[in-house]
Amino acid sequence: LVPGASVEDEARDVAAGIRAIRAQATRLGFDPERILLMGHSAGAHLAALISSDAQWLGADLGAIKGTLLLDGAGYDVPRQMRDAPFLAQRLYVPAFGTDVARQTALSPITYAAAPNVPDWLIVYSTQRHDSPGQARGLGEALTRAHTAVTYAPIDASHGDINRQFGTE
C-alpha cells in the first residue's frame, strides 16, 4: 500500500492477479472469459483504472465483462485534488503526488473513450460531497464511448457501503 508501493505497482498487481486466476480457471471452476472486477474506495479506483486503461491487461481486458465500483472518488484525480484540497493533501498527494501529468495518467476518466470493459455499475454514497460528482463524471465519459453504465446512489456512509455490501 501507498507509500510502500505506488499506484502503478498496485495496478500491476491487480493485472497480474487477473492473469493468474485466468490461468487457473479450469482448476478453480470458472469461465476465464467472464470476469467481474469489483473494488471499494481506493480499490474502486484500481478496478476502474484496470477496466479502462488497456495498458494494464492488454488482450486480457476482453475477459472482464463487468466492473462494479463501490464509492470511489478518484476517477478524475486532478479534479479531486482541486475540489477536495483537505482530503487531497491527506490521501491523494501520498498516492498520486503533485505532478498533474501523473495524476492524469492514473485517472480512469482519461481512458474512458475505449477500449474498456463493456458494462459498469457505479455505486456511490450520496452522503459524500465528492463521490457523486466523480461517479457521474466517469459514467458520463464511459457513456459517450457507448459503454453501458448503471448508477446506484446509496444513502449510506462510505464505510457502511463497504461493510454492508451484499448483506441484504
mmCIF file of C-alpha atoms in Angstrom:
data_model
loop_
_atom_site.group_PDB
_atom_site.id
_atom_site.type_symbol
_atom_site.label_atom_id
_atom_site.label_comp_id
_atom_site.label_asym_id
_atom_site.label_seq_id
_atom_site.Cartn_x
_atom_site.Cartn_y
_atom_site.Cartn_z
ATOM 1 C CA LEU A 1 0.000 0.000 0.000
ATOM 2 C CA VAL A 2 0.971 3.604 -0.544
ATOM 3 C CA PRO A 3 3.588 4.839 0.180
ATOM 4 C CA GLY A 4 5.348 1.465 0.279
ATOM 5 C CA ALA A 5 4.053 0.698 -3.202
ATOM 6 C CA SER A 6 2.999 3.074 -5.930
ATOM 7 C CA VAL A 7 -0.415 3.174 -7.554
ATOM 8 C CA GLU A 8 1.301 1.810 -10.657
ATOM 9 C CA ASP A 9 2.637 -1.133 -8.607
ATOM 10 C CA GLU A 10 -0.866 -1.771 -7.278
ATOM 11 C CA ALA A 11 -2.341 -1.732 -10.794
ATOM 12 C CA ARG A 12 0.343 -4.159 -11.977
ATOM 13 C CA ASP A 13 -0.504 -6.430 -9.022
ATOM 14 C CA VAL A 14 -4.219 -6.416 -9.865
ATOM 15 C CA ALA A 15 -3.461 -7.191 -13.515
ATOM 16 C CA ALA A 16 -1.069 -9.990 -12.506
ATOM 17 C CA GLY A 17 -3.753 -11.399 -10.211
ATOM 18 C CA ILE A 18 -6.286 -11.439 -13.028
ATOM 19 C CA ARG A 19 -3.830 -13.199 -15.326
ATOM 20 C CA ALA A 20 -3.001 -15.736 -12.598
ATOM 21 C CA ILE A 21 -6.609 -16.667 -11.858
ATOM 22 C CA ARG A 22 -7.397 -16.866 -15.565
ATOM 23 C CA ALA A 23 -4.520 -19.325 -15.969
ATOM 24 C CA GLN A 24 -6.049 -21.445 -13.177
ATOM 25 C CA ALA A 25 -9.674 -21.089 -14.290
ATOM 26 C CA THR A 26 -10.240 -24.767 -15.078
ATOM 27 C CA ARG A 27 -8.842 -25.887 -11.740
ATOM 28 C CA LEU A 28 -10.795 -23.174 -9.914
ATOM 29 C CA GLY A 29 -14.006 -23.935 -11.822
ATOM 30 C CA PHE A 30 -14.911 -20.699 -13.568
ATOM 31 C CA ASP A 31 -15.050 -19.291 -17.077
ATOM 32 C CA PRO A 32 -11.865 -17.266 -17.694
ATOM 33 C CA GLU A 33 -13.720 -15.164 -20.269
ATOM 34 C CA ARG A 34 -16.411 -13.967 -17.813
ATOM 35 C CA ILE A 35 -14.825 -11.996 -15.003
ATOM 36 C CA LEU A 36 -16.401 -9.239 -12.922
ATOM 37 C CA LEU A 37 -13.965 -6.801 -11.347
ATOM 38 C CA MET A 38 -15.065 -5.040 -8.167
ATOM 39 C CA GLY A 39 -13.441 -2.648 -5.720
ATOM 40 C CA HIS A 40 -14.323 -0.278 -2.889
ATOM 41 C CA SER A 41 -12.792 3.189 -2.365
ATOM 42 C CA ALA A 42 -9.152 3.019 -3.495
ATOM 43 C CA GLY A 43 -9.998 -0.455 -4.790
ATOM 44 C CA ALA A 44 -12.733 1.123 -6.926
ATOM 45 C CA HIS A 45 -10.114 3.446 -8.394
ATOM 46 C CA LEU A 46 -7.892 0.455 -9.219
ATOM 47 C CA ALA A 47 -10.796 -1.539 -10.681
ATOM 48 C CA ALA A 48 -11.758 1.452 -12.831
ATOM 49 C CA LEU A 49 -8.175 2.008 -13.965
ATOM 50 C CA ILE A 50 -7.674 -1.649 -14.903
ATOM 51 C CA SER A 51 -11.067 -1.682 -16.659
ATOM 52 C CA SER A 52 -10.437 1.429 -18.739
ATOM 53 C CA ASP A 53 -6.706 1.568 -19.487
ATOM 54 C CA ALA A 54 -5.708 -1.360 -21.712
ATOM 55 C CA GLN A 55 -2.031 -0.946 -20.844
ATOM 56 C CA TRP A 56 -2.562 -2.999 -17.672
ATOM 57 C CA LEU A 57 -4.254 -6.105 -19.111
ATOM 58 C CA GLY A 58 -3.685 -5.885 -22.855
ATOM 59 C CA ALA A 59 -5.663 -8.636 -24.590
ATOM 60 C CA ASP A 60 -6.875 -9.934 -21.210
ATOM 61 C CA LEU A 61 -9.055 -6.817 -20.882
ATOM 62 C CA GLY A 62 -11.666 -8.607 -23.021
ATOM 63 C CA ALA A 63 -12.155 -11.194 -20.269
ATOM 64 C CA ILE A 64 -13.524 -8.532 -17.925
ATOM 65 C CA LYS A 65 -17.242 -8.406 -18.701
ATOM 66 C CA GLY A 66 -18.269 -6.009 -15.973
ATOM 67 C CA THR A 67 -16.864 -3.617 -13.425
ATOM 68 C CA LEU A 68 -18.540 -2.781 -10.114
ATOM 69 C CA LEU A 69 -17.255 0.345 -8.381
ATOM 70 C CA LEU A 70 -18.151 0.867 -4.727
ATOM 71 C CA ASP A 71 -17.886 4.511 -3.699
ATOM 72 C CA GLY A 72 -14.648 5.595 -5.263
ATOM 73 C CA ALA A 73 -13.789 9.248 -5.695
ATOM 74 C CA GLY A 74 -10.503 9.173 -7.566
ATOM 75 C CA TYR A 75 -11.700 8.613 -11.108
ATOM 76 C CA ASP A 76 -10.517 12.091 -12.143
ATOM 77 C CA VAL A 77 -7.554 12.686 -9.854
ATOM 78 C CA PRO A 78 -6.674 16.275 -10.890
ATOM 79 C CA ARG A 79 -10.302 17.296 -10.336
ATOM 80 C CA GLN A 80 -10.334 15.581 -6.951
ATOM 81 C CA MET A 81 -7.105 17.356 -5.993
ATOM 82 C CA ARG A 82 -8.682 20.684 -6.948
ATOM 83 C CA ASP A 83 -12.148 20.106 -5.461
ATOM 84 C CA ALA A 84 -11.200 18.403 -2.171
ATOM 85 C CA PRO A 85 -7.974 20.084 -1.023
ATOM 86 C CA PHE A 86 -8.043 18.793 2.573
ATOM 87 C CA LEU A 87 -8.723 15.215 1.500
ATOM 88 C CA ALA A 88 -6.232 15.578 -1.329
ATOM 89 C CA GLN A 89 -3.403 16.551 0.994
ATOM 90 C CA ARG A 90 -4.121 13.696 3.365
ATOM 91 C CA LEU A 91 -4.907 10.879 0.923
ATOM 92 C CA TYR A 92 -4.272 11.807 -2.670
ATOM 93 C CA VAL A 93 -0.875 13.538 -2.550
ATOM 94 C CA PRO A 94 0.770 10.476 -0.929
ATOM 95 C CA ALA A 95 -0.765 8.247 -3.609
ATOM 96 C CA PHE A 96 -0.663 10.421 -6.730
ATOM 97 C CA GLY A 97 1.867 13.136 -5.925
ATOM 98 C CA THR A 98 1.611 16.692 -7.176
ATOM 99 C CA ASP A 99 2.519 16.171 -10.834
ATOM 100 C CA VAL A 100 -0.678 16.776 -12.826
ATOM 101 C CA ALA A 101 0.597 14.651 -15.724
ATOM 102 C CA ARG A 102 0.970 11.623 -13.421
ATOM 103 C CA GLN A 103 -2.399 12.330 -11.803
ATOM 104 C CA THR A 104 -3.994 12.430 -15.255
ATOM 105 C CA ALA A 105 -2.220 9.237 -16.329
ATOM 106 C CA LEU A 106 -3.626 7.465 -13.263
ATOM 107 C CA SER A 107 -7.170 8.759 -13.736
ATOM 108 C CA PRO A 108 -9.626 6.209 -15.170
ATOM 109 C CA ILE A 109 -11.619 9.022 -16.801
ATOM 110 C CA THR A 110 -8.606 9.632 -19.054
ATOM 111 C CA TYR A 111 -9.165 6.242 -20.727
ATOM 112 C CA ALA A 112 -12.957 6.100 -20.825
ATOM 113 C CA ALA A 113 -13.101 6.517 -24.599
ATOM 114 C CA ALA A 114 -12.363 2.815 -25.281
ATOM 115 C CA PRO A 115 -11.354 0.119 -25.336
ATOM 116 C CA ASN A 116 -12.807 -0.543 -21.938
ATOM 117 C CA VAL A 117 -14.970 -3.042 -20.093
ATOM 118 C CA PRO A 118 -18.454 -3.116 -21.679
ATOM 119 C CA ASP A 119 -20.673 -2.946 -18.585
ATOM 120 C CA TRP A 120 -20.263 -0.839 -15.408
ATOM 121 C CA LEU A 121 -22.195 -0.462 -12.165
ATOM 122 C CA ILE A 122 -21.116 2.636 -10.267
ATOM 123 C CA VAL A 123 -22.286 2.695 -6.652
ATOM 124 C CA TYR A 124 -21.741 5.904 -4.709
ATOM 125 C CA SER A 125 -22.636 7.448 -1.381
ATOM 126 C CA THR A 126 -24.998 10.395 -1.516
ATOM 127 C CA GLN A 127 -23.584 11.394 1.884
ATOM 128 C CA ARG A 128 -20.176 12.324 0.461
ATOM 129 C CA HIS A 129 -19.687 15.580 -1.376
ATOM 130 C CA ASP A 130 -17.050 14.226 -3.798
ATOM 131 C CA SER A 131 -18.324 10.755 -4.657
ATOM 132 C CA PRO A 132 -21.434 11.661 -6.713
ATOM 133 C CA GLY A 133 -19.564 14.071 -8.986
ATOM 134 C CA GLN A 134 -16.663 11.694 -9.522
ATOM 135 C CA ALA A 135 -19.058 8.795 -10.220
ATOM 136 C CA ARG A 136 -21.151 10.816 -12.656
ATOM 137 C CA GLY A 137 -18.080 12.252 -14.372
ATOM 138 C CA LEU A 138 -16.640 8.800 -15.077
ATOM 139 C CA GLY A 139 -20.035 7.382 -16.015
ATOM 140 C CA GLU A 140 -20.747 10.191 -18.472
ATOM 141 C CA ALA A 141 -17.335 9.739 -20.105
ATOM 142 C CA LEU A 142 -17.969 5.999 -20.433
ATOM 143 C CA THR A 143 -21.454 6.611 -21.816
ATOM 144 C CA ARG A 144 -20.024 8.913 -24.501
ATOM 145 C CA ALA A 145 -17.888 5.905 -25.516
ATOM 146 C CA HIS A 146 -21.085 3.817 -25.870
ATOM 147 C CA THR A 147 -20.328 1.830 -22.730
ATOM 148 C CA ALA A 148 -23.233 0.594 -20.592
ATOM 149 C CA VAL A 149 -23.275 2.378 -17.227
ATOM 150 C CA THR A 150 -25.732 1.970 -14.366
ATOM 151 C CA TYR A 151 -25.591 4.248 -11.340
ATOM 152 C CA ALA A 152 -26.588 3.189 -7.852
ATOM 153 C CA PRO A 153 -26.685 6.156 -5.482
ATOM 154 C CA ILE A 154 -26.962 4.921 -1.902
ATOM 155 C CA ASP A 155 -27.882 6.900 1.193
ATOM 156 C CA ALA A 156 -25.183 5.295 3.331
ATOM 157 C CA SER A 157 -21.743 6.284 4.531
ATOM 158 C CA HIS A 158 -18.574 5.294 2.720
ATOM 159 C CA GLY A 159 -17.782 2.750 5.430
ATOM 160 C CA ASP A 160 -21.308 1.366 5.524
ATOM 161 C CA ILE A 161 -21.241 0.691 1.780
ATOM 162 C CA ASN A 162 -18.140 -1.403 2.332
ATOM 163 C CA ARG A 163 -19.436 -3.191 5.434
ATOM 164 C CA GLN A 164 -22.977 -3.830 4.200
ATOM 165 C CA PHE A 165 -22.454 -4.633 0.532
ATOM 166 C CA GLY A 166 -24.054 -7.966 -0.247
ATOM 167 C CA THR A 167 -25.686 -8.437 3.152
ATOM 168 C CA GLU A 168 -29.272 -7.745 2.050
#
